[in-house]
Coordinates of C-alpha atoms in Angstrom, one line a residue:
Chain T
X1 CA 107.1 69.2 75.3
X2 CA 104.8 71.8 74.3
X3 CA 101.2 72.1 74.6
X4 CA 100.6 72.1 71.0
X5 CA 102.4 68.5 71.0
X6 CA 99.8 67.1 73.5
X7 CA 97.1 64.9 71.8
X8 CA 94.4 67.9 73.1
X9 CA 91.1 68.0 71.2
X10 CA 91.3 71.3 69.2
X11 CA 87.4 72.3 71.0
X12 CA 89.3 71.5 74.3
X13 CA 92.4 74.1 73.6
X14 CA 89.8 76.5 72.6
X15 CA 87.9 76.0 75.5
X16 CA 91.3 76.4 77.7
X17 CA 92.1 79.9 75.8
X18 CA 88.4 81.1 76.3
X19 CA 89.2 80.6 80.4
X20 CA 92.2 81.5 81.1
X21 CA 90.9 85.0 79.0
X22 CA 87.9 85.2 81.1
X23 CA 90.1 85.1 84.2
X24 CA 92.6 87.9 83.0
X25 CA 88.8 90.2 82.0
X26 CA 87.5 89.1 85.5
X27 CA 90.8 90.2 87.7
X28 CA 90.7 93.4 86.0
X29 CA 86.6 94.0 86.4
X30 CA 87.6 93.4 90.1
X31 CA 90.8 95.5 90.6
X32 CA 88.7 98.8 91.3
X33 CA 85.5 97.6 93.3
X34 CA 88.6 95.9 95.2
X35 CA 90.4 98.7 96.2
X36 CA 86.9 101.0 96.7
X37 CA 86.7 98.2 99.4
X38 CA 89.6 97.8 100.7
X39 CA 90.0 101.4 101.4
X40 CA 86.6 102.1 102.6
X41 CA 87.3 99.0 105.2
X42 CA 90.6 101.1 106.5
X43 CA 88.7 104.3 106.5
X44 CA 85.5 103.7 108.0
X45 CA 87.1 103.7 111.7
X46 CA 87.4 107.8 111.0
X47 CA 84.1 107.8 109.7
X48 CA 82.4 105.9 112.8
X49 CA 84.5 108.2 115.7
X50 CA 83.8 111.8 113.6
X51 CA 81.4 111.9 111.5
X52 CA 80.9 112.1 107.9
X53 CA 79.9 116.0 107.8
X54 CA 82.7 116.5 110.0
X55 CA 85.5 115.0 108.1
X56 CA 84.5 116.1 104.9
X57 CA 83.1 120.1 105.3
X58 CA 85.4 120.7 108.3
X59 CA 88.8 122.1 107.5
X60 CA 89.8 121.8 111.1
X61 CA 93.4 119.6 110.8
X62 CA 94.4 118.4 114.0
X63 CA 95.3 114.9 114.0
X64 CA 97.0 115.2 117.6
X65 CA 93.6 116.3 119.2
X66 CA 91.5 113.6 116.8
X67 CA 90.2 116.2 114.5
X68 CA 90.4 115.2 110.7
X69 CA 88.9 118.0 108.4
X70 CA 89.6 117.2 104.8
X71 CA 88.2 121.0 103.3
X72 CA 91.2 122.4 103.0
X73 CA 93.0 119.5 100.8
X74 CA 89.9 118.9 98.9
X75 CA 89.4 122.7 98.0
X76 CA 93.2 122.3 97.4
X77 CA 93.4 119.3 95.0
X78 CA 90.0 121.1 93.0
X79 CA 91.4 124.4 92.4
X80 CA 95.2 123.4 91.2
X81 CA 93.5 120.4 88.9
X82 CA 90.8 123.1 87.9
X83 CA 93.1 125.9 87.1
X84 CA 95.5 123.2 85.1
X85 CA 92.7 122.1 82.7
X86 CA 92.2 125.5 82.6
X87 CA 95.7 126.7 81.1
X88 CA 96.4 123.2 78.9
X89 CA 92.7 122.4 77.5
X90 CA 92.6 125.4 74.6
X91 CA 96.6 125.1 74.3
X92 CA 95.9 120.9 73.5
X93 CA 92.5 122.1 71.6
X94 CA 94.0 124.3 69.6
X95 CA 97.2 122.7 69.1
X96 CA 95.8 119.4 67.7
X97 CA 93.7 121.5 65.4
X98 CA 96.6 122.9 63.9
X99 CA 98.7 119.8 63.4
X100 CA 95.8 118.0 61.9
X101 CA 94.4 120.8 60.0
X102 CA 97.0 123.1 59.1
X103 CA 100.9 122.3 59.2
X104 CA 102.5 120.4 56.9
X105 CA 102.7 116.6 57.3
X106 CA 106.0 116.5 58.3
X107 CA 105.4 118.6 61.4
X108 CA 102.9 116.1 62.5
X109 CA 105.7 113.5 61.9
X110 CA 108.4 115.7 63.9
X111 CA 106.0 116.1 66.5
X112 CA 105.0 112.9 67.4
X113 CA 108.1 111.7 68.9
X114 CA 108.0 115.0 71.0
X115 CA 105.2 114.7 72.5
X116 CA 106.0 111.1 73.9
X117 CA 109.0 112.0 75.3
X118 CA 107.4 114.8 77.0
X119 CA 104.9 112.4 78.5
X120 CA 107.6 109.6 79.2
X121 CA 109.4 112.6 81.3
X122 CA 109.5 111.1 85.2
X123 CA 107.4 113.5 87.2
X124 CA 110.0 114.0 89.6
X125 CA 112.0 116.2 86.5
X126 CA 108.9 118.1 86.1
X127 CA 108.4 118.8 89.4
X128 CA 112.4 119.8 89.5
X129 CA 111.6 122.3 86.7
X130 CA 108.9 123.8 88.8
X131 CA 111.4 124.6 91.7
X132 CA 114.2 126.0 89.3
X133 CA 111.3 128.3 86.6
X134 CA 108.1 128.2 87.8
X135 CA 108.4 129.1 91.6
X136 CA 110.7 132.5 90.9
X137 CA 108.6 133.2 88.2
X138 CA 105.4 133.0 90.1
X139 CA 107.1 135.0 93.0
X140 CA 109.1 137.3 91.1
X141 CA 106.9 138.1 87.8
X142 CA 103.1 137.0 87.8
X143 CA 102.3 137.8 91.4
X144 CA 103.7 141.3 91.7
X145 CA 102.1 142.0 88.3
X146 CA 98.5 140.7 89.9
X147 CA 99.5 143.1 93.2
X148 CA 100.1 139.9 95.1
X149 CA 103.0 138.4 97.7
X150 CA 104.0 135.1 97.2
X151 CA 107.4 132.7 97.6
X152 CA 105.8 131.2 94.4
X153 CA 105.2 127.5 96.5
X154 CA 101.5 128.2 95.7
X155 CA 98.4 127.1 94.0
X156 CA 99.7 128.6 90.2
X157 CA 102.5 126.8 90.1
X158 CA 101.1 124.0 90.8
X159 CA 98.9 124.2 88.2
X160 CA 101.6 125.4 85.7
X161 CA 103.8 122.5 86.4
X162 CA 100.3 120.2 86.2
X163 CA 99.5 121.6 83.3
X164 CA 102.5 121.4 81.0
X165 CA 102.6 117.3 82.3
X166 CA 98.9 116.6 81.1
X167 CA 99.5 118.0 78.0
X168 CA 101.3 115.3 75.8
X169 CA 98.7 113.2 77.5
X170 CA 95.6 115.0 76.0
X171 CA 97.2 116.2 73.3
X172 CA 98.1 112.6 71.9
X173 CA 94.2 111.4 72.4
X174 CA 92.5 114.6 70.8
X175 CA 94.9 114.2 67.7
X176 CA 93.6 110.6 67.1
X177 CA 90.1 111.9 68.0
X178 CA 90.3 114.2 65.3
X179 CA 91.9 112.0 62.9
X180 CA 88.8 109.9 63.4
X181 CA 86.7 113.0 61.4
X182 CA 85.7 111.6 58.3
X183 CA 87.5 113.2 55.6
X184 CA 83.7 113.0 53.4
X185 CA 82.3 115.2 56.1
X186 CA 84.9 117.9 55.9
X187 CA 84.3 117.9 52.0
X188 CA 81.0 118.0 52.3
X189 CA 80.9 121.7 54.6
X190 CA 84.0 122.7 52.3
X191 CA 81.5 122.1 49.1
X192 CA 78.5 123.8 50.7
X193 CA 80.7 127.2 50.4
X194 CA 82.0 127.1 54.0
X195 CA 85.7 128.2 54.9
X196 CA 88.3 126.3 56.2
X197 CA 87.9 127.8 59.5
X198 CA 83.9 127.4 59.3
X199 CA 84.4 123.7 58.8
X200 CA 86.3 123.0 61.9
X201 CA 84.0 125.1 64.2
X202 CA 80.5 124.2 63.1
X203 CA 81.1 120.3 61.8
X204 CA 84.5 119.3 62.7
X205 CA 84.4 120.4 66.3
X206 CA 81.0 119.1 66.4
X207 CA 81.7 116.2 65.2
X208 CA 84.4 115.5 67.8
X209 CA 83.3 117.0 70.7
X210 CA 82.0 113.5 73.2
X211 CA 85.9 112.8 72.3
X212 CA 87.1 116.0 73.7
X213 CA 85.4 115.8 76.6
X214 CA 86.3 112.4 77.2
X215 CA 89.9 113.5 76.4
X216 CA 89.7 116.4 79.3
X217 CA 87.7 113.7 81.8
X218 CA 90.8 111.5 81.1
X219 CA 93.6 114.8 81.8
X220 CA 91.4 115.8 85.0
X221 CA 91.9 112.1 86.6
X222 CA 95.6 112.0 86.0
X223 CA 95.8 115.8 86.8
X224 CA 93.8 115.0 89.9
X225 CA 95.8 111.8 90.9
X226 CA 99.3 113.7 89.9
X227 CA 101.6 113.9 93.2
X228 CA 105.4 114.6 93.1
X229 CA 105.9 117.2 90.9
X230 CA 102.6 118.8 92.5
X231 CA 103.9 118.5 95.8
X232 CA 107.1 119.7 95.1
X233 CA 106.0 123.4 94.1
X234 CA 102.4 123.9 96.0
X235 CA 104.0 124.9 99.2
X236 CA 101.9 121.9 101.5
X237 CA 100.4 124.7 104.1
X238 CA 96.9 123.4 105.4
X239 CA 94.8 126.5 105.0
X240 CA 91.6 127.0 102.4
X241 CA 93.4 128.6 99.4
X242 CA 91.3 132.2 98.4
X243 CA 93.6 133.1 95.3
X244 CA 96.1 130.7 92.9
X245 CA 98.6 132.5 94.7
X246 CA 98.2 130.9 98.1
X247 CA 99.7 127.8 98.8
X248 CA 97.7 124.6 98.9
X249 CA 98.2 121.1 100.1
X250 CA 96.3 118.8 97.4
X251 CA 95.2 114.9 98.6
X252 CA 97.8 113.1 96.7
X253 CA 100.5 115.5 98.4
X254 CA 99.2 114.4 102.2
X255 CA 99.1 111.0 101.9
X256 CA 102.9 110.9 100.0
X257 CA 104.3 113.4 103.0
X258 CA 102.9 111.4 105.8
X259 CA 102.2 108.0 104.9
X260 CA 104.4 106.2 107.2
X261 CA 105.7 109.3 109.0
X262 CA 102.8 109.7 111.7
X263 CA 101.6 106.6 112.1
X264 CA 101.6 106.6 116.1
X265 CA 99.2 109.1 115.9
X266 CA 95.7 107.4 116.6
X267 CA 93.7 107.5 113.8
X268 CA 96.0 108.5 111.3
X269 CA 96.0 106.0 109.1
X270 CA 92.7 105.8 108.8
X271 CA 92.7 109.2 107.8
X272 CA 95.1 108.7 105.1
X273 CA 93.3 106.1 103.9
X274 CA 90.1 108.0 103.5
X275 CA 92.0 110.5 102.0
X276 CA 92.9 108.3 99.4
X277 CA 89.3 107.1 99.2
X278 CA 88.1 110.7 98.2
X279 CA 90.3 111.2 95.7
X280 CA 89.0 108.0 94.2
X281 CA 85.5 109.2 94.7
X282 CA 86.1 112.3 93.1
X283 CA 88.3 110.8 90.1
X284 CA 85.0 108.6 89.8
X285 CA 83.0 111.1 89.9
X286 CA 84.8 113.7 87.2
X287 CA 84.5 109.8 84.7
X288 CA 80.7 109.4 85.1
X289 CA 79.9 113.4 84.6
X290 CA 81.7 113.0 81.0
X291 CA 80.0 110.2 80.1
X292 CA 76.6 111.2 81.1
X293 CA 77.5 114.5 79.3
X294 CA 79.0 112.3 76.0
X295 CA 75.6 110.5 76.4
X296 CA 73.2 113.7 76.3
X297 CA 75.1 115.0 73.3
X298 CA 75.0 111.6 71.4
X299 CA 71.4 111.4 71.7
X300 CA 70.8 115.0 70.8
X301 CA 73.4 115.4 67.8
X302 CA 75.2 112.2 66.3
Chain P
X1 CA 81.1 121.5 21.9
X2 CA 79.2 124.7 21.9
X3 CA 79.3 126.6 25.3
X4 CA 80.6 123.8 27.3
X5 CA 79.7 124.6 30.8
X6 CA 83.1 123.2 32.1
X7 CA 86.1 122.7 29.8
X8 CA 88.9 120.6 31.3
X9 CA 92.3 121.2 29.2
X10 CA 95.6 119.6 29.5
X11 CA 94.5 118.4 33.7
X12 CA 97.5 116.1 34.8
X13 CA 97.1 114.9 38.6
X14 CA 99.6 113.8 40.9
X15 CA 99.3 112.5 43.9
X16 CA 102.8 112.1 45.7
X17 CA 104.8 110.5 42.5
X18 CA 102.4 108.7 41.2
X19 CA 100.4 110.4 37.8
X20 CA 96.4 109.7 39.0
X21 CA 95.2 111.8 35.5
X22 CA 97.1 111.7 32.5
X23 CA 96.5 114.6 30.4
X24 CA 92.4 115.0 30.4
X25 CA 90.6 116.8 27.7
X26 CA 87.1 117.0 28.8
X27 CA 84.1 118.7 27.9
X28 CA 81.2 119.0 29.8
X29 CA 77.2 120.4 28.2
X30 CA 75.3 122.9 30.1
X31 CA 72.1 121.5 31.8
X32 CA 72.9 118.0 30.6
X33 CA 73.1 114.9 32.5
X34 CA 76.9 113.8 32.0
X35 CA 78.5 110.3 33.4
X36 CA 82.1 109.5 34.1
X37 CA 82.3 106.2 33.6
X38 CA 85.2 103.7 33.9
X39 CA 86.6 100.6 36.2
X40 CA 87.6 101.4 39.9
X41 CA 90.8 103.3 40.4
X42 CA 90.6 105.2 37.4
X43 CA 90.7 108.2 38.4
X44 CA 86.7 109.3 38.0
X45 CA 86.4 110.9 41.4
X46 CA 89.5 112.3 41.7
X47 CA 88.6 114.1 38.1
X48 CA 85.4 115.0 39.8
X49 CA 86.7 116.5 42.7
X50 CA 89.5 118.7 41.1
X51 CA 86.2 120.2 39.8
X52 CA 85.4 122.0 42.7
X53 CA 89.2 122.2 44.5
X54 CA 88.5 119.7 46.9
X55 CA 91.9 118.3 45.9
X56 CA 93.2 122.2 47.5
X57 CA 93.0 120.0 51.1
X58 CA 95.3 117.4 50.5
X59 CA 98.9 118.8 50.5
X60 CA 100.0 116.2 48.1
X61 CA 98.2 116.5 45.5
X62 CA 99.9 118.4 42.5
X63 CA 97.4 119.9 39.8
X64 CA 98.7 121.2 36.4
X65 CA 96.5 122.4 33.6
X66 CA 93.7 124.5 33.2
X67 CA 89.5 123.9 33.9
X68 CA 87.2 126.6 32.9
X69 CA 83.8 126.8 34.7
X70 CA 81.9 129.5 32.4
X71 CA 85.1 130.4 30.6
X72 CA 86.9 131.0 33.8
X73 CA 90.2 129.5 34.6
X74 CA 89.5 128.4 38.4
X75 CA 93.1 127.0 38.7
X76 CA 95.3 129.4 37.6
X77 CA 93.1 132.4 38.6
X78 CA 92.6 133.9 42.2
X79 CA 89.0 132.8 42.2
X80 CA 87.3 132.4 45.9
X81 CA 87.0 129.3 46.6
X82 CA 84.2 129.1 49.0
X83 CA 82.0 131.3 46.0
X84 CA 83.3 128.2 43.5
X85 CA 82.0 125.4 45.5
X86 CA 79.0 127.1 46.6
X87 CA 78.5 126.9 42.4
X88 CA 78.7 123.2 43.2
X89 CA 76.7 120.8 45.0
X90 CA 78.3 117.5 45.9
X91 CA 76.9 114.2 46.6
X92 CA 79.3 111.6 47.5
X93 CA 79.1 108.0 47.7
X94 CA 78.0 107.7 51.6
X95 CA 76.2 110.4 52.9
X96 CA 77.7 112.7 55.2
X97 CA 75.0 114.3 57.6
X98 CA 76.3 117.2 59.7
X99 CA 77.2 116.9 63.1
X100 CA 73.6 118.6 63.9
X101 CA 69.6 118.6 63.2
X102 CA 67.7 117.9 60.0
X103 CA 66.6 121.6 59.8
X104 CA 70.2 123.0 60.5
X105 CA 71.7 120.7 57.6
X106 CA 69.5 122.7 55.2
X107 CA 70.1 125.9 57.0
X108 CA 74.2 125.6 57.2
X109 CA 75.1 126.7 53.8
X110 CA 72.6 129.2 53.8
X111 CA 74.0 130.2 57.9
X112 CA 77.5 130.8 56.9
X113 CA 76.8 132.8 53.9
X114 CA 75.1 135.3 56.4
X115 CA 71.7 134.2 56.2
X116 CA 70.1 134.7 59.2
X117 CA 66.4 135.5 59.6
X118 CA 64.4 132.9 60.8
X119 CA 61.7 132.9 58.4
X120 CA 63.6 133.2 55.3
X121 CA 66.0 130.0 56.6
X122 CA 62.2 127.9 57.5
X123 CA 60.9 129.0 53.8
X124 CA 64.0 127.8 52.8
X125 CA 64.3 124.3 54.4
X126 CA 61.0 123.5 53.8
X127 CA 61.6 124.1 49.8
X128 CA 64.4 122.0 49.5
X129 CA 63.4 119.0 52.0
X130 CA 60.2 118.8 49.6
X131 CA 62.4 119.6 46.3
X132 CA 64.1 116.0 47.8
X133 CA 60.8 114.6 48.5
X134 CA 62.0 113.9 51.9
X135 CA 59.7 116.5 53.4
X136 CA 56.3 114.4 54.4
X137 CA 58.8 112.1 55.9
X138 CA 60.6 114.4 58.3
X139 CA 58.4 117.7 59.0
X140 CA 57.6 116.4 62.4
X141 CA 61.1 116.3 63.3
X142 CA 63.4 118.6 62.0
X143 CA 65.0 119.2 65.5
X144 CA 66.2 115.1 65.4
X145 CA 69.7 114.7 64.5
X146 CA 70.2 113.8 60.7
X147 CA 72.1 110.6 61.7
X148 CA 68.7 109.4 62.8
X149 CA 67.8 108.9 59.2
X150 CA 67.9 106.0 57.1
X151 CA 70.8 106.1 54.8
X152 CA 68.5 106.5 51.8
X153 CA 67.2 109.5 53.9
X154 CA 70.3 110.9 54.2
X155 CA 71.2 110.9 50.6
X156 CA 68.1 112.8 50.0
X157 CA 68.9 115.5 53.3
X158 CA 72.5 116.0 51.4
X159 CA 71.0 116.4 47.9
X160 CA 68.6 119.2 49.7
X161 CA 71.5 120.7 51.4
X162 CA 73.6 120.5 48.1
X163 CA 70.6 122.4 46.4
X164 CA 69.9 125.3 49.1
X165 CA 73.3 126.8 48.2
X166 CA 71.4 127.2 45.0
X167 CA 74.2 126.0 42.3
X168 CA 74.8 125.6 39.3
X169 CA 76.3 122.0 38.8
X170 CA 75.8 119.1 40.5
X171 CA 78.8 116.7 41.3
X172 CA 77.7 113.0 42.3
X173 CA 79.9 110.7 42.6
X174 CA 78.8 107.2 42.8
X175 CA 75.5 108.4 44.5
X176 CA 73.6 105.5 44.6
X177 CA 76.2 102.7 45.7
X178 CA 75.6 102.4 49.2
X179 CA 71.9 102.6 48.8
X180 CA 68.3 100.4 48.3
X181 CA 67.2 100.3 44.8
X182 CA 64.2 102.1 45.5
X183 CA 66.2 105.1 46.9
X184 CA 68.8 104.6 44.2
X185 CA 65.7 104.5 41.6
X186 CA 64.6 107.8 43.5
X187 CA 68.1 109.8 43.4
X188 CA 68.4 108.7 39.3
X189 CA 64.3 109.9 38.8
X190 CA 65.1 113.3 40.8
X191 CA 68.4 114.2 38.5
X192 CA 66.4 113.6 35.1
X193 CA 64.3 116.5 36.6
X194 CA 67.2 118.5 37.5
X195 CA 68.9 119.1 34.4
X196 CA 66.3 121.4 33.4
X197 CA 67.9 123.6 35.9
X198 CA 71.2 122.3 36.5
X199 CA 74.1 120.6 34.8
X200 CA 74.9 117.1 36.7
X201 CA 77.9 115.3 36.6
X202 CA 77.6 112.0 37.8
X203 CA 80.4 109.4 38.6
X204 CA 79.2 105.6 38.0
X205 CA 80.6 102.5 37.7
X206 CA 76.9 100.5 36.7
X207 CA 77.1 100.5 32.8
X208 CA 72.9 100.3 32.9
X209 CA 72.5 103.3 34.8
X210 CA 74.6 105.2 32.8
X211 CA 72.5 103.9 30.1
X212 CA 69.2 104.8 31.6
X213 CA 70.0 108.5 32.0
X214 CA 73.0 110.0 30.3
X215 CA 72.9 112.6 27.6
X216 CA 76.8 112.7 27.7
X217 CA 79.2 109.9 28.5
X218 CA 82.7 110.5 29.2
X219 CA 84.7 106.9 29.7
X220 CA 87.9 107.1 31.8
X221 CA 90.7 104.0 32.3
X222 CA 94.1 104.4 34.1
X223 CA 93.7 107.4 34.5
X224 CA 93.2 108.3 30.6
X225 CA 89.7 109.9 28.8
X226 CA 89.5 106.8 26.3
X227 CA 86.5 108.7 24.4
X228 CA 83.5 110.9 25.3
X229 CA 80.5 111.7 23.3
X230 CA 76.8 111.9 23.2
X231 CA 74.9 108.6 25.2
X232 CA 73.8 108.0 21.9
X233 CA 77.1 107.8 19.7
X234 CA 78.9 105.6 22.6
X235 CA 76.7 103.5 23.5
X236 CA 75.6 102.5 20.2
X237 CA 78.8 103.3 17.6
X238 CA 81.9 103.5 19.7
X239 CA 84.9 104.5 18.5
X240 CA 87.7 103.2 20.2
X241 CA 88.4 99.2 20.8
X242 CA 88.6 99.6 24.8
X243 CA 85.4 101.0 24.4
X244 CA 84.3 98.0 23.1
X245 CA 84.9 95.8 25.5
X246 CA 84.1 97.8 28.5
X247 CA 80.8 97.9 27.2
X248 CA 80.8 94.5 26.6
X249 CA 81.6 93.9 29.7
X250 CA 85.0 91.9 29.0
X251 CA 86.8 94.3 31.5
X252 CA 88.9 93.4 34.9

């Protein structure tokens, strides 16, 4: 028998539909002030022994003598994310520009598909790629160029491998962001007596910037959140990296290497935990920046 | 037609396979007020923007045929394009306020053709806001973003913009759908003043406001000029039996 074959009241099925809707909307508002409280609960043992000042400006890692300094993997985790918005924002920027703006239909078409299989690509493979390209060319080509030593497990190609993964990712948002321009808008600059090229940097850029920023706030939390193929080529030494050629040991990357390994040590958990609760800090921190800065510039332009 | 300011020969239009203009033969008076009229989808504002190469930006559009803007060939001749359109001002059927302020709107065209000094651009804006009668409304806040404004506003900002480019013709197409009466009244009052200086070409599908303020009438269905002439001579002896009934109003 199905529910439709009940004798229900048709304002009683809609009322059934409206709850069990609510419920789905209400697990998900709760999934993230859940798991800010679930991992400030396993962290805040750390916190009460050392210190907040300690844990998080110290980059004194010790965990056999109790001393937990997270400065070292949070200068790690900010300078390969940095570096890897860096290299793939103009490439995406410029890229969905020209497949919206200049080629031909049909290469919009062709690349479609492309990009989601690049972005369907396990990270695993990517980080595979890094070992096999990336790291000889780092150690071999671009650090000897720069005057530099490196085995090429460093900073760079982290952010190279980092890079190339976020880019389907932003690349497919900012082409629907620009198809979004109104097409009355572009004729409009194009009739005023502007060029082609005039149009998309004064009105169509303009026009789409709070979803390009959104777009690279969206590519910094996966970037920043990214572990495997990261791991895999950024050489996990615990040291505060002073060039992209030294090798860095990001969050993600600690709590994947050791979580389960070095449990017996006291406190370690708890530090892995808190690990995890930075990155979620700083991931929610990166989100409100970009919309406080979408914010400004609506008021102010559009 | 003596002098036409814009002679339209032979202009078939395809979009993909399907023919959007079938052979137009248009003529268009200098310093006139002319309207395209016809029923939706026939092809009026795609006749308008071919005018001014708008239809360049879509790569499936085909053009054949020739249209002569002062007895030049613009689509067989290597004219540049951004000097055409600047001969053109366009008012479409929303407006579309730039990405920016009041006082940059007004300034852009006159910015990217190298325009710079402050106190020329200022002279400038302040001419053509009050040439739009939208002036008083706005001088104490030109630094507001144009989206700010109400819509019949920000018809009046893009007329001014259309008209610091200084052109020649004016292209408006459907102008005053999406707006009040009052700013529609406004927009129809301001281009019976214009045609002293400019030749306007309007795109309507409101039989009475063609009536209030053509000189030239040019009526378009499927795609086809079914006959143009004088407001005059169409409205009051017209030729052809479609004619007829449009103006009757026994169409669709």
């Amino acid at each position: 028998m199905k529910l439709s074959d009940l004798k229900i009241s048709r304002q009683l099925r809609s009322k059934l539909h409206n709850k069990w809707m609510y419920l789905c909307f209400a697990v998900i508002l709760i999934l993230a002030p859940a798991l800010l409280f679930g991992l400030y609960i396993k962290s805040a043992p750390l916190f009460e022994q050392n210190g907040f000042s300690e844990v998080i400006f110290s980059n004194e890692w010790k965990p056999l003598s109790g001393k937990f300094g997270f400065l070292s993997f949070i200068l790690s985790s900010l300078w390969v994310t940095i570096l890897a918005l860096i290299l793939s924002v103009p490439v995406c920027i410029l890229t969905s520009i020209y497949l919206i703006y200049y080629a031909k239909g049909f290469v919009l078409k062709i690349m479609h598909p492309i990009i989601d299989i690049l972005a369907g690509i396990p990270s695993v493979i990517y980080g595979v790629w890094g070992i096999l390209m990336i790291v000889p060319m780092v150690s071999k080509d671009i650090a000897p160029f720069f005057g530099y030593e490196t085995t090429g497990f460093s900073i760079l190609s982290g952010a190279i491998v980092l890079a190339v993964m976020i880019i389907p990712f932003m690349l497919n948002i900012l082409i629907e962001i620009l198809r979004t321009v109104p097409e009355g808008l572009i004729e409009s600059s194009l009739s005023l007596g502007a060029s082609k090229w005039q149009t998309i940097k004064f009105v169509v850029v303009k026009k789409a910037l709070p979803g390009i920023v959104s777009s690279i706030g969206l590519g910094l939390s996966r970037a920043f959140g990214e572990t495997i193929a990261v791991l895999m080529v950024v050489g996990n030494v615990v040291q505060n990296p002073t060039n992209v050629f030294d090798a860095g040991y990001p969050l993600p990357a600690l709590i994947a290497n050791n979580y389960g390994e070095m449990m017996s040590i006291p406190m370690y958990d708890s530090a892995l935990m808190l690990a995890a609760l930075i990155l979620f800090v700083i991931v929610l921190i990166f989100n409100i920046l970009s919309r406080i800065l979408i914010r400004r510039y609506e008021i102010k332009v559009a | 037609m003596e002098n036409p300011k814009i002679k339209v020969q032979n202009l078939n239009l395809f979009i993909g396979k399907q023919q959007i203009l079938k052979n137009v033969n248009v003529e268009i008076p200098e310093k006139k007020i002319t309207i395209i009229i016809g029923p939706s989808g026939c092809g009026k504002t795609t006749l308008l923007k071919s005018l001014n190469r708008l239809t360049d930006i879509y790569e499936d559009i085909n053009v054949q045929g020739n249209i002569f803007i002062n007895n030049e060939d613009i689509l067989n001749t290597k004219t540049d394009i951004t000097i055409l359109r600047k001969k053109m001002g366009l008012l479409s059927q929303r407006p579309y306020p730039l990405p920016m302020n009041i006082y940059d709107n007004i300034a852009y065209g006159l910015r990217i053709s190298g325009r710079k000094q402050k106190k020329y651009l200022d002279k400038r804006v302040e001419h053509y806001l009050k040439q739009a009668n939208l002036w008083d409304e706005v001088k104490d806040r030109l630094k507001s973003p144009a989206s700010a404004l109400s819509i019949g506003q920000q018809q009046r900002l893009c007329l001014a913009r259309g008209l610091a480019v200084d052109p020649e013709i004016i292209l408006a197409d459907e102008p005053t759908s999406a707006l009040d009466p009052i700013s529609s009244q406004y927009i129809e009052e301001k281009f019976v003043q214009l045609k002293e200086h400019y030749t306007i070409i309007m795109v309507t599908h409101i039989l009475r406001q063609a009536r209030r303020i053509a000189d030239y009438v040019v009526f378009m269905y499927l795609g086809e000029i079914i006959e143009q002439g004088t407001a005059e001579e169409f409205f009051n002896n017209p030729q052809q039996e479609k004619t007829k009934a449009y103006l009757k109003g026994l169409f669709n």
